PDB file of C-alpha atoms in Angstrom:
ATOM      1  CA  VAL A 294       0.093   0.111   0.029  1.00 86.00           C
ATOM      2  CA  GLN A 295       1.120   3.265  -0.765  1.00 92.00           C
ATOM      3  CA  LEU A 296      -0.350   6.807   0.646  1.00 95.00           C
ATOM      4  CA  GLN A 297      -0.190  10.018  -0.870  1.00 95.00           C
ATOM      5  CA  ALA A 298      -1.211  13.089   1.181  1.00 95.00           C
ATOM      6  CA  PHE A 299      -2.132  16.470  -0.498  1.00 95.00           C
ATOM      7  CA  GLY A 300      -4.256  19.529   0.026  1.00 97.00           C
ATOM      8  CA  GLY A 301      -1.890  21.535   2.229  1.00 97.00           C
ATOM      9  CA  GLY A 302      -1.204  25.262   1.885  1.00 97.00           C
ATOM     10  CA  LEU A 303      -1.206  28.665   3.301  1.00 98.00           C
ATOM     11  CA  VAL A 304      -4.342  29.960   5.160  1.00 98.00           C
ATOM     12  CA  GLN A 305      -5.199  32.788   7.488  1.00 98.00           C
ATOM     13  CA  ALA A 306      -6.227  31.969  11.054  1.00 98.00           C
ATOM     14  CA  GLY A 307      -9.866  31.037  11.092  1.00 98.00           C
ATOM     15  CA  GLY A 308      -9.848  29.807   7.604  1.00 98.00           C
ATOM     16  CA  SER A 309     -10.387  26.243   6.536  1.00 98.00           C
ATOM     17  CA  LEU A 310      -8.327  23.541   4.503  1.00 98.00           C
ATOM     18  CA  ARG A 311      -9.078  19.963   3.425  1.00 98.00           C
ATOM     19  CA  LEU A 312      -6.412  17.371   3.361  1.00 98.00           C
ATOM     20  CA  SER A 313      -6.549  14.359   1.235  1.00 98.00           C
ATOM     21  CA  CYS A 314      -4.859  10.958   1.635  1.00 96.00           C
ATOM     22  CA  ALA A 315      -5.122   8.484  -1.286  1.00 95.00           C
ATOM     23  CA  ALA A 316      -4.271   4.882  -0.818  1.00 92.00           C
ATOM     24  CA  SER A 317      -3.205   2.568  -3.663  1.00 90.00           C
ATOM     25  CA  GLY A 318      -2.387  -0.965  -3.740  1.00 85.00           C
ATOM     26  CA  SER A 319      -3.858  -3.677  -1.379  1.00 77.00           C
ATOM     27  CA  THR A 320      -6.386  -1.481   0.392  1.00 74.00           C
ATOM     28  CA  PHE A 321      -8.431  -4.604   1.454  1.00 69.00           C
ATOM     29  CA  SER A 322      -5.692  -4.959   4.226  1.00 68.00           C
ATOM     30  CA  LEU A 323      -6.509  -1.517   5.718  1.00 77.00           C
ATOM     31  CA  TYR A 324      -8.315  -1.372   8.944  1.00 84.00           C
ATOM     32  CA  ALA A 325      -7.832   2.444   9.866  1.00 90.00           C
ATOM     33  CA  MET A 326      -6.115   5.516   8.774  1.00 93.00           C
ATOM     34  CA  GLY A 327      -4.556   8.045  10.919  1.00 96.00           C
ATOM     35  CA  TRP A 328      -3.453  11.685  10.600  1.00 98.00           C
ATOM     36  CA  PHE A 329      -0.544  12.903  12.450  1.00 98.00           C
ATOM     37  CA  ARG A 330       1.341  16.371  12.333  1.00 98.00           C
ATOM     38  CA  GLN A 331       4.890  17.584  13.152  1.00 98.00           C
ATOM     39  CA  ALA A 332       5.604  21.274  13.641  1.00 97.00           C
ATOM     40  CA  PRO A 333       9.035  22.711  13.490  1.00 93.00           C
ATOM     41  CA  GLY A 334      11.227  21.645  16.554  1.00 95.00           C
ATOM     42  CA  LYS A 335       8.446  19.457  17.977  1.00 97.00           C
ATOM     43  CA  GLU A 336       7.670  15.766  17.872  1.00 97.00           C
ATOM     44  CA  ARG A 337       5.116  14.250  15.643  1.00 97.00           C
ATOM     45  CA  GLU A 338       1.837  14.087  17.160  1.00 98.00           C
ATOM     46  CA  PHE A 339      -1.576  12.367  16.763  1.00 98.00           C
ATOM     47  CA  VAL A 340      -4.304  14.444  15.267  1.00 98.00           C
ATOM     48  CA  ALA A 341      -7.162  12.153  14.149  1.00 98.00           C
ATOM     49  CA  ALA A 342      -8.002   8.570  13.126  1.00 97.00           C
ATOM     50  CA  ILE A 343     -10.807   6.674  11.413  1.00 94.00           C
ATOM     51  CA  ARG A 344     -11.638   3.058  10.965  1.00 90.00           C
ATOM     52  CA  TRP A 345     -11.719   2.114   7.345  1.00 82.00           C
ATOM     53  CA  SER A 346     -15.233   0.808   8.024  1.00 82.00           C
ATOM     54  CA  GLY A 347     -16.076   4.298   9.092  1.00 77.00           C
ATOM     55  CA  ALA A 348     -17.496   2.798  12.373  1.00 82.00           C
ATOM     56  CA  SER A 349     -15.518   5.260  14.757  1.00 92.00           C
ATOM     57  CA  THR A 350     -13.249   8.260  14.567  1.00 95.00           C
ATOM     58  CA  HIS A 351     -10.943   9.579  17.067  1.00 96.00           C
ATOM     59  CA  TYR A 352      -9.379  13.053  17.647  1.00 97.00           C
ATOM     60  CA  ALA A 353      -6.743  14.845  19.616  1.00 98.00           C
ATOM     61  CA  ASP A 354      -8.152  17.127  22.222  1.00 97.00           C
ATOM     62  CA  SER A 355      -6.553  20.126  20.415  1.00 97.00           C
ATOM     63  CA  VAL A 356      -8.547  19.605  17.316  1.00 98.00           C
ATOM     64  CA  LYS A 357     -11.892  18.317  18.568  1.00 98.00           C
ATOM     65  CA  GLY A 358     -14.751  20.374  17.243  1.00 97.00           C
ATOM     66  CA  ARG A 359     -12.514  21.927  14.456  1.00 98.00           C
ATOM     67  CA  PHE A 360     -11.406  19.016  12.395  1.00 98.00           C
ATOM     68  CA  THR A 361     -13.415  16.202  10.907  1.00 98.00           C
ATOM     69  CA  VAL A 362     -12.008  12.995   9.647  1.00 97.00           C
ATOM     70  CA  SER A 363     -13.982  10.891   7.011  1.00 95.00           C
ATOM     71  CA  ARG A 364     -13.210   8.531   4.315  1.00 92.00           C
ATOM     72  CA  ASP A 365     -14.580   7.581   0.853  1.00 91.00           C
ATOM     73  CA  SER A 366     -13.864   3.882   0.542  1.00 86.00           C
ATOM     74  CA  ALA A 367     -14.873   3.878  -3.036  1.00 88.00           C
ATOM     75  CA  LYS A 368     -12.148   6.227  -3.682  1.00 91.00           C
ATOM     76  CA  ASN A 369      -9.798   4.567  -1.265  1.00 90.00           C
ATOM     77  CA  THR A 370      -9.206   8.160   0.128  1.00 93.00           C
ATOM     78  CA  VAL A 371      -9.498   9.641   3.717  1.00 94.00           C
ATOM     79  CA  TYR A 372      -9.942  13.351   4.202  1.00 97.00           C
ATOM     80  CA  LEU A 373      -9.320  15.746   7.045  1.00 98.00           C
ATOM     81  CA  GLN A 374     -11.439  18.814   7.111  1.00 98.00           C
ATOM     82  CA  MET A 375      -9.868  21.497   9.140  1.00 98.00           C
ATOM     83  CA  ASN A 376     -11.797  24.395  10.199  1.00 98.00           C
ATOM     84  CA  ASN A 377     -11.162  27.287  12.453  1.00 98.00           C
ATOM     85  CA  LEU A 378      -7.504  26.903  11.918  1.00 98.00           C
ATOM     86  CA  LYS A 379      -5.014  28.545  14.321  1.00 98.00           C
ATOM     87  CA  PRO A 380      -1.454  29.345  13.942  1.00 97.00           C
ATOM     88  CA  GLU A 381      -0.593  26.317  16.194  1.00 97.00           C
ATOM     89  CA  ASP A 382      -1.881  24.041  13.604  1.00 98.00           C
ATOM     90  CA  THR A 383       0.991  25.032  11.432  1.00 98.00           C
ATOM     91  CA  ALA A 384       2.917  21.760  10.733  1.00 98.00           C
ATOM     92  CA  VAL A 385       3.541  19.129   8.137  1.00 98.00           C
ATOM     93  CA  TYR A 386       0.726  16.636   8.062  1.00 98.00           C
ATOM     94  CA  TYR A 387       1.100  12.930   7.549  1.00 98.00           C
ATOM     95  CA  CYS A 388      -1.392  10.232   6.886  1.00 97.00           C
ATOM     96  CA  ALA A 389      -0.465   6.631   7.955  1.00 96.00           C
ATOM     97  CA  THR A 390      -1.927   3.193   8.263  1.00 93.00           C
ATOM     98  CA  ARG A 391      -1.159  -0.138   9.497  1.00 90.00           C
ATOM     99  CA  LEU A 392      -1.308  -3.144   6.977  1.00 84.00           C
ATOM    100  CA  GLY A 393      -3.248  -6.187   7.866  1.00 82.00           C
ATOM    101  CA  ILE A 394      -3.488  -5.664  11.588  1.00 85.00           C
ATOM    102  CA  ARG A 395      -6.413  -3.974  13.503  1.00 88.00           C
ATOM    103  CA  ILE A 396      -5.052  -1.372  15.861  1.00 89.00           C
ATOM    104  CA  ILE A 397      -7.185  -1.267  19.050  1.00 89.00           C
ATOM    105  CA  SER A 398      -8.913   1.892  20.038  1.00 89.00           C
ATOM    106  CA  SER A 399      -6.827   2.535  23.082  1.00 91.00           C
ATOM    107  CA  ALA A 400      -3.608   2.404  20.775  1.00 93.00           C
ATOM    108  CA  ILE A 401      -4.969   4.146  17.718  1.00 94.00           C
ATOM    109  CA  ALA A 402      -3.077   7.565  18.716  1.00 95.00           C
ATOM    110  CA  ASP A 403       0.153   5.826  19.145  1.00 95.00           C
ATOM    111  CA  GLN A 404       2.210   6.345  15.818  1.00 96.00           C
ATOM    112  CA  ARG A 405       4.356   3.397  16.651  1.00 95.00           C
ATOM    113  CA  GLN A 406       1.137   1.379  15.708  1.00 94.00           C
ATOM    114  CA  TYR A 407       1.495   2.594  12.039  1.00 94.00           C
ATOM    115  CA  ASP A 408       3.836   1.117   9.577  1.00 93.00           C
ATOM    116  CA  THR A 409       2.919   2.797   6.376  1.00 93.00           C
ATOM    117  CA  TRP A 410       3.213   6.711   5.924  1.00 96.00           C
ATOM    118  CA  GLY A 411       2.576   9.141   3.139  1.00 95.00           C
ATOM    119  CA  GLN A 412       5.048  11.817   2.171  1.00 94.00           C
ATOM    120  CA  GLY A 413       3.429  14.603   4.360  1.00 94.00           C
ATOM    121  CA  THR A 414       1.709  18.064   3.255  1.00 97.00           C
ATOM    122  CA  GLN A 415       2.537  21.406   4.767  1.00 98.00           C
ATOM    123  CA  VAL A 416      -0.046  23.320   6.479  1.00 98.00           C
ATOM    124  CA  THR A 417       0.680  27.051   7.286  1.00 98.00           C
ATOM    125  CA  VAL A 418      -1.633  29.053   9.160  1.00 98.00           C
ATOM    126  CA  SER A 419      -0.817  32.950   9.469  1.00 97.00           C
ATOM    127  CA  SER A 420      -1.977  35.111  12.192  1.00 93.00           C
TER     128      SER A 420
END
């Protein structure tokens, strides 16, 4: 499976962006997709995740109520709709998945559970 993330850009505070992550290859082995981000000088952190079935979603506290993760299984694509963006949302955003193994809910925010990563897309929020 290969992941390609795109949709980043420069936006003013309060604005919106939608990121996409397209999966190609053996997508039948996917169980969940996660979004992570890494700001300059900081460690990569969890943002959101969704079960490939769409049965559940998970969010970091910092983005709850502002970000929405969704998926289009027909297109093998996961989206991250980001509203009311803040300068502290500035980061490189990555999508990731774990092949062939279901990640339990209590571990879905743990980046060590993911073994396949997209290339990242830059999101810059100006104040």
